[in-house]
PDB file of C-alpha atoms in Angstrom:
ATOM      1  CA  MET A   1     -48.663 -22.172  21.498  1.00 86.00           C
ATOM      2  CA  ARG A   2     -45.726 -20.615  23.405  1.00 87.00           C
ATOM      3  CA  SER A   3     -46.184 -18.934  26.724  1.00 90.00           C
ATOM      4  CA  GLU A   4     -45.360 -15.269  27.321  1.00 91.00           C
ATOM      5  CA  ARG A   5     -42.371 -16.365  29.391  1.00 92.00           C
ATOM      6  CA  GLU A   6     -40.981 -18.438  26.506  1.00 92.00           C
ATOM      7  CA  ILE A   7     -41.413 -15.548  24.067  1.00 92.00           C
ATOM      8  CA  LEU A   8     -39.760 -13.088  26.462  1.00 93.00           C
ATOM      9  CA  GLU A   9     -36.881 -15.527  26.972  1.00 94.00           C
ATOM     10  CA  PHE A  10     -36.563 -15.859  23.190  1.00 94.00           C
ATOM     11  CA  ILE A  11     -36.362 -12.047  22.857  1.00 94.00           C
ATOM     12  CA  ARG A  12     -33.792 -11.770  25.677  1.00 95.00           C
ATOM     13  CA  GLN A  13     -31.658 -14.492  24.116  1.00 96.00           C
ATOM     14  CA  ALA A  14     -31.752 -12.760  20.723  1.00 95.00           C
ATOM     15  CA  LEU A  15     -30.722  -9.449  22.349  1.00 95.00           C
ATOM     16  CA  ARG A  16     -27.840 -11.151  24.210  1.00 96.00           C
ATOM     17  CA  GLU A  17     -26.612 -12.720  20.965  1.00 96.00           C
ATOM     18  CA  LYS A  18     -26.809  -9.356  19.196  1.00 96.00           C
ATOM     19  CA  ASP A  19     -24.838  -7.648  21.998  1.00 95.00           C
ATOM     20  CA  GLU A  20     -22.220 -10.404  21.890  1.00 96.00           C
ATOM     21  CA  ALA A  21     -21.875 -10.053  18.110  1.00 95.00           C
ATOM     22  CA  ARG A  22     -21.366  -6.275  18.485  1.00 96.00           C
ATOM     23  CA  ARG A  23     -18.765  -6.816  21.182  1.00 96.00           C
ATOM     24  CA  VAL A  24     -16.870  -9.346  19.044  1.00 95.00           C
ATOM     25  CA  GLU A  25     -16.972  -6.986  16.031  1.00 96.00           C
ATOM     26  CA  GLN A  26     -15.688  -4.086  18.136  1.00 95.00           C
ATOM     27  CA  ILE A  27     -12.783  -6.211  19.390  1.00 94.00           C
ATOM     28  CA  ARG A  28     -12.016  -7.289  15.797  1.00 93.00           C
ATOM     29  CA  ARG A  29     -11.971  -3.650  14.623  1.00 91.00           C
ATOM     30  CA  LEU A  30      -9.665  -2.585  17.454  1.00 90.00           C
ATOM     31  CA  GLU A  31      -7.286  -5.444  16.662  1.00 91.00           C
ATOM     32  CA  GLU A  32      -7.291  -4.485  12.973  1.00 88.00           C
ATOM     33  CA  VAL A  33      -6.490  -0.857  13.814  1.00 86.00           C
ATOM     34  CA  GLU A  34      -3.561  -2.031  15.924  1.00 88.00           C
ATOM     35  CA  GLN A  35      -2.350  -4.365  13.152  1.00 89.00           C
ATOM     36  CA  LYS A  36      -2.571  -1.532  10.614  1.00 88.00           C
ATOM     37  CA  LYS A  37      -0.648   0.761  12.928  1.00 87.00           C
ATOM     38  CA  VAL A  38       2.212  -1.739  13.184  1.00 89.00           C
ATOM     39  CA  PHE A  39       2.082  -2.496   9.446  1.00 91.00           C
ATOM     40  CA  TYR A  40       2.230   1.133   8.352  1.00 89.00           C
ATOM     41  CA  GLN A  41       5.050   1.903  10.770  1.00 89.00           C
ATOM     42  CA  ALA A  42       7.014  -1.004   9.303  1.00 91.00           C
ATOM     43  CA  ALA A  43       6.117   0.024   5.729  1.00 92.00           C
ATOM     44  CA  ARG A  44       7.303   3.561   6.421  1.00 90.00           C
ATOM     45  CA  ALA A  45      10.593   2.183   7.741  1.00 91.00           C
ATOM     46  CA  VAL A  46      11.062   0.098   4.575  1.00 94.00           C
ATOM     47  CA  LEU A  47      10.328   3.134   2.401  1.00 91.00           C
ATOM     48  CA  THR A  48      12.684   5.336   4.402  1.00 90.00           C
ATOM     49  CA  HIS A  49      15.580   2.892   4.777  1.00 94.00           C
ATOM     50  CA  VAL A  50      15.404   0.706   1.656  1.00 95.00           C
ATOM     51  CA  VAL A  51      13.253   2.115  -1.167  1.00 95.00           C
ATOM     52  CA  LEU A  52      14.065   5.834  -1.072  1.00 93.00           C
ATOM     53  CA  PRO A  53      17.840   5.403  -0.600  1.00 94.00           C
ATOM     54  CA  GLY A  54      17.908   3.054  -3.615  1.00 94.00           C
ATOM     55  CA  MET A  55      15.950   5.528  -5.692  1.00 94.00           C
ATOM     56  CA  THR A  56      18.099   8.437  -4.520  1.00 93.00           C
ATOM     57  CA  ARG A  57      21.306   6.608  -5.408  1.00 94.00           C
ATOM     58  CA  VAL A  58      20.207   5.971  -8.997  1.00 92.00           C
ATOM     59  CA  HIS A  59      18.734   9.487  -9.207  1.00 92.00           C
ATOM     60  CA  ASN A  60      22.096  11.015  -8.277  1.00 93.00           C
ATOM     61  CA  LEU A  61      23.987   8.782 -10.717  1.00 92.00           C
ATOM     62  CA  SER A  62      21.568   9.533 -13.547  1.00 89.00           C
ATOM     63  CA  ALA A  63      21.942  13.280 -12.838  1.00 89.00           C
ATOM     64  CA  GLN A  64      25.713  12.889 -13.264  1.00 88.00           C
ATOM     65  CA  ALA A  65      24.956  11.387 -16.685  1.00 86.00           C
ATOM     66  CA  GLY A  66      22.717  14.327 -17.598  1.00 85.00           C
ATOM     67  CA  LEU A  67      19.377  12.531 -17.118  1.00 87.00           C
ATOM     68  CA  ARG A  68      16.540  14.166 -15.196  1.00 88.00           C
ATOM     69  CA  ALA A  69      14.981  11.536 -12.964  1.00 89.00           C
ATOM     70  CA  ALA A  70      12.346  12.468 -10.398  1.00 90.00           C
ATOM     71  CA  ILE A  71      11.532  10.906  -7.033  1.00 90.00           C
ATOM     72  CA  GLY A  72       8.203  11.329  -5.305  1.00 86.00           C
ATOM     73  CA  ASP A  73       7.267  10.317  -1.764  1.00 83.00           C
ATOM     74  CA  THR A  74       3.899  10.950  -0.141  1.00 80.00           C
ATOM     75  CA  GLY A  75       5.486  11.097   3.308  1.00 74.00           C
ATOM     76  CA  ASP A  76       2.175  10.212   4.967  1.00 72.00           C
ATOM     77  CA  PHE A  77       2.323   9.109   8.578  1.00 68.00           C
ATOM     78  CA  TYR A  78      -0.034   6.600  10.144  1.00 64.00           C
ATOM     79  CA  LEU A  79      -2.188   8.058  12.882  1.00 62.00           C
ATOM     80  CA  PRO A  80      -4.771   5.868  14.652  1.00 57.00           C
ATOM     81  CA  ASP A  81      -7.660   8.244  13.948  1.00 59.00           C
ATOM     82  CA  GLN A  82      -6.897   8.895  10.283  1.00 63.00           C
ATOM     83  CA  ALA A  83      -8.013   6.921   7.254  1.00 64.00           C
ATOM     84  CA  ASP A  84      -5.477   4.528   5.822  1.00 68.00           C
ATOM     85  CA  PRO A  85      -2.364   6.406   4.770  1.00 76.00           C
ATOM     86  CA  THR A  86      -1.059   6.407   1.267  1.00 83.00           C
ATOM     87  CA  LEU A  87       2.576   5.440   1.457  1.00 88.00           C
ATOM     88  CA  VAL A  88       3.946   5.594  -2.064  1.00 90.00           C
ATOM     89  CA  ALA A  89       7.419   6.196  -3.415  1.00 91.00           C
ATOM     90  CA  LYS A  90       7.841   6.784  -7.158  1.00 92.00           C
ATOM     91  CA  PHE A  91      10.835   6.957  -9.422  1.00 92.00           C
ATOM     92  CA  ALA A  92      10.049   8.504 -12.794  1.00 91.00           C
ATOM     93  CA  MET A  93      11.874   9.557 -15.905  1.00 89.00           C
ATOM     94  CA  PRO A  94      10.563  12.478 -17.981  1.00 83.00           C
ATOM     95  CA  LEU A  95       8.530  11.819 -21.079  1.00 75.00           C
ATOM     96  CA  PRO A  96      10.632  11.669 -24.215  1.00 71.00           C
ATOM     97  CA  ASN A  97       9.743  13.683 -27.307  1.00 71.00           C
ATOM     98  CA  LYS A  98       7.015  11.255 -28.315  1.00 66.00           C
ATOM     99  CA  ALA A  99       3.656  11.827 -26.649  1.00 68.00           C
ATOM    100  CA  THR A 100       2.895   8.251 -25.620  1.00 73.00           C
ATOM    101  CA  PRO A 101       5.855   6.048 -24.799  1.00 76.00           C
ATOM    102  CA  ASP A 102       5.589   2.324 -25.395  1.00 78.00           C
ATOM    103  CA  LEU A 103       7.404   1.363 -22.206  1.00 83.00           C
ATOM    104  CA  PRO A 104       6.607   2.475 -18.646  1.00 87.00           C
ATOM    105  CA  LEU A 105       8.759   5.332 -17.375  1.00 87.00           C
ATOM    106  CA  CYS A 106       7.771   5.187 -13.705  1.00 91.00           C
ATOM    107  CA  VAL A 107       7.989   2.571 -10.965  1.00 94.00           C
ATOM    108  CA  SER A 108       5.972   2.910  -7.767  1.00 93.00           C
ATOM    109  CA  PHE A 109       6.169   1.154  -4.431  1.00 94.00           C
ATOM    110  CA  LYS A 110       2.826   1.457  -2.621  1.00 92.00           C
ATOM    111  CA  ALA A 111       2.126   0.070   0.859  1.00 92.00           C
ATOM    112  CA  VAL A 112      -0.914  -2.225   0.798  1.00 92.00           C
ATOM    113  CA  PHE A 113      -2.222  -3.622   4.085  1.00 90.00           C
ATOM    114  CA  PRO A 114      -1.654  -6.478   4.929  1.00 88.00           C
ATOM    115  CA  GLN A 115       0.214  -7.799   1.874  1.00 89.00           C
ATOM    116  CA  GLY A 116       3.234  -5.485   1.836  1.00 93.00           C
ATOM    117  CA  PHE A 117       4.097  -3.401  -1.206  1.00 95.00           C
ATOM    118  CA  ALA A 118       2.464  -3.252  -4.589  1.00 93.00           C
ATOM    119  CA  VAL A 119       5.194  -2.633  -7.148  1.00 94.00           C
ATOM    120  CA  TYR A 120       3.914  -1.402 -10.477  1.00 92.00           C
ATOM    121  CA  TYR A 121       5.149   0.313 -13.613  1.00 92.00           C
ATOM    122  CA  THR A 122       3.234   3.134 -15.287  1.00 88.00           C
ATOM    123  CA  ASP A 123       3.706   6.187 -17.407  1.00 82.00           C
ATOM    124  CA  VAL A 124       4.588   9.380 -15.554  1.00 77.00           C
ATOM    125  CA  ASP A 125       1.774  10.681 -13.303  1.00 74.00           C
ATOM    126  CA  LYS A 126      -0.426   7.594 -13.697  1.00 76.00           C
ATOM    127  CA  SER A 127      -1.996   5.544 -10.919  1.00 72.00           C
ATOM    128  CA  GLN A 128      -1.901   1.869 -10.048  1.00 76.00           C
ATOM    129  CA  ALA A 129      -5.088   1.384 -12.077  1.00 72.00           C
ATOM    130  CA  ASP A 130      -3.097   2.384 -15.174  1.00 76.00           C
ATOM    131  CA  ALA A 131      -0.258  -0.080 -14.539  1.00 79.00           C
ATOM    132  CA  LYS A 132       1.506  -1.426 -17.593  1.00 82.00           C
ATOM    133  CA  GLY A 133       1.801  -5.116 -16.865  1.00 80.00           C
ATOM    134  CA  THR A 134       1.020  -6.975 -13.698  1.00 86.00           C
ATOM    135  CA  VAL A 135       1.145  -5.394 -10.274  1.00 89.00           C
ATOM    136  CA  GLU A 136       3.595  -7.365  -8.165  1.00 93.00           C
ATOM    137  CA  GLU A 137       2.829  -7.802  -4.464  1.00 94.00           C
ATOM    138  CA  VAL A 138       5.924  -8.078  -2.294  1.00 95.00           C
ATOM    139  CA  ALA A 139       6.030  -8.735   1.446  1.00 95.00           C
ATOM    140  CA  LEU A 140       7.698  -5.988   3.488  1.00 94.00           C
ATOM    141  CA  GLU A 141      10.592  -8.230   4.443  1.00 94.00           C
ATOM    142  CA  ASP A 142      11.209  -9.157   0.787  1.00 95.00           C
ATOM    143  CA  VAL A 143      11.866  -5.571  -0.343  1.00 96.00           C
ATOM    144  CA  THR A 144      15.633  -5.454  -0.745  1.00 96.00           C
ATOM    145  CA  PRO A 145      18.039  -2.828  -2.049  1.00 96.00           C
ATOM    146  CA  GLU A 146      18.765  -5.100  -5.027  1.00 96.00           C
ATOM    147  CA  MET A 147      15.066  -5.378  -5.875  1.00 95.00           C
ATOM    148  CA  VAL A 148      14.624  -1.610  -5.699  1.00 96.00           C
ATOM    149  CA  GLU A 149      17.708  -1.062  -7.848  1.00 95.00           C
ATOM    150  CA  ASP A 150      16.508  -3.579 -10.446  1.00 95.00           C
ATOM    151  CA  SER A 151      13.112  -1.858 -10.632  1.00 95.00           C
ATOM    152  CA  VAL A 152      14.603   1.613 -10.980  1.00 95.00           C
ATOM    153  CA  LEU A 153      17.156   0.479 -13.569  1.00 94.00           C
ATOM    154  CA  ARG A 154      14.306  -1.060 -15.583  1.00 93.00           C
ATOM    155  CA  VAL A 155      12.671   2.383 -15.776  1.00 92.00           C
ATOM    156  CA  LEU A 156      15.990   3.992 -16.660  1.00 91.00           C
ATOM    157  CA  ARG A 157      16.546   1.388 -19.397  1.00 91.00           C
ATOM    158  CA  ASN A 158      13.009   2.039 -20.727  1.00 89.00           C
ATOM    159  CA  HIS A 159      13.719   5.772 -20.835  1.00 87.00           C
ATOM    160  CA  LEU A 160      16.944   5.275 -22.766  1.00 86.00           C
ATOM    161  CA  HIS A 161      15.150   2.976 -25.204  1.00 82.00           C
ATOM    162  CA  GLU A 162      12.352   5.525 -25.761  1.00 78.00           C
ATOM    163  CA  MET A 163      14.775   8.397 -26.463  1.00 74.00           C
TER     164      MET A 163
END
């Protein structure tokens, strides 16, 4: 049988271990918040300086050809006390005369911590859950103007095929 001293020491040890686990978890959460802050700042920079200019360029050229492309940007900023932001840029072509097109008419670039961007193709006004085909995950540093242009031109080509 254990003495009262041994039992009290057992209880104290368990409480110390619990406090240490809480402290470690708090440090982990603070580090994650800081990592997310840096990630979302970088993702916003990629959207602003790579994705949106590529979309805008093709948008302007398609307008010259009489096509009505649309660009959407959530414009969310990352603030330390807010829930994860939704940083998404979309390039979409209007629905053709047929109600349900066979090919996707929208490409979206969505920031996903910590992977980078999820690039997916959908119909207009659909979410990532409704992606047609696989959702491609691309690291922030791998998002290039050429990649954005290829994605947007794919949607433009789909639109022309559906007309």
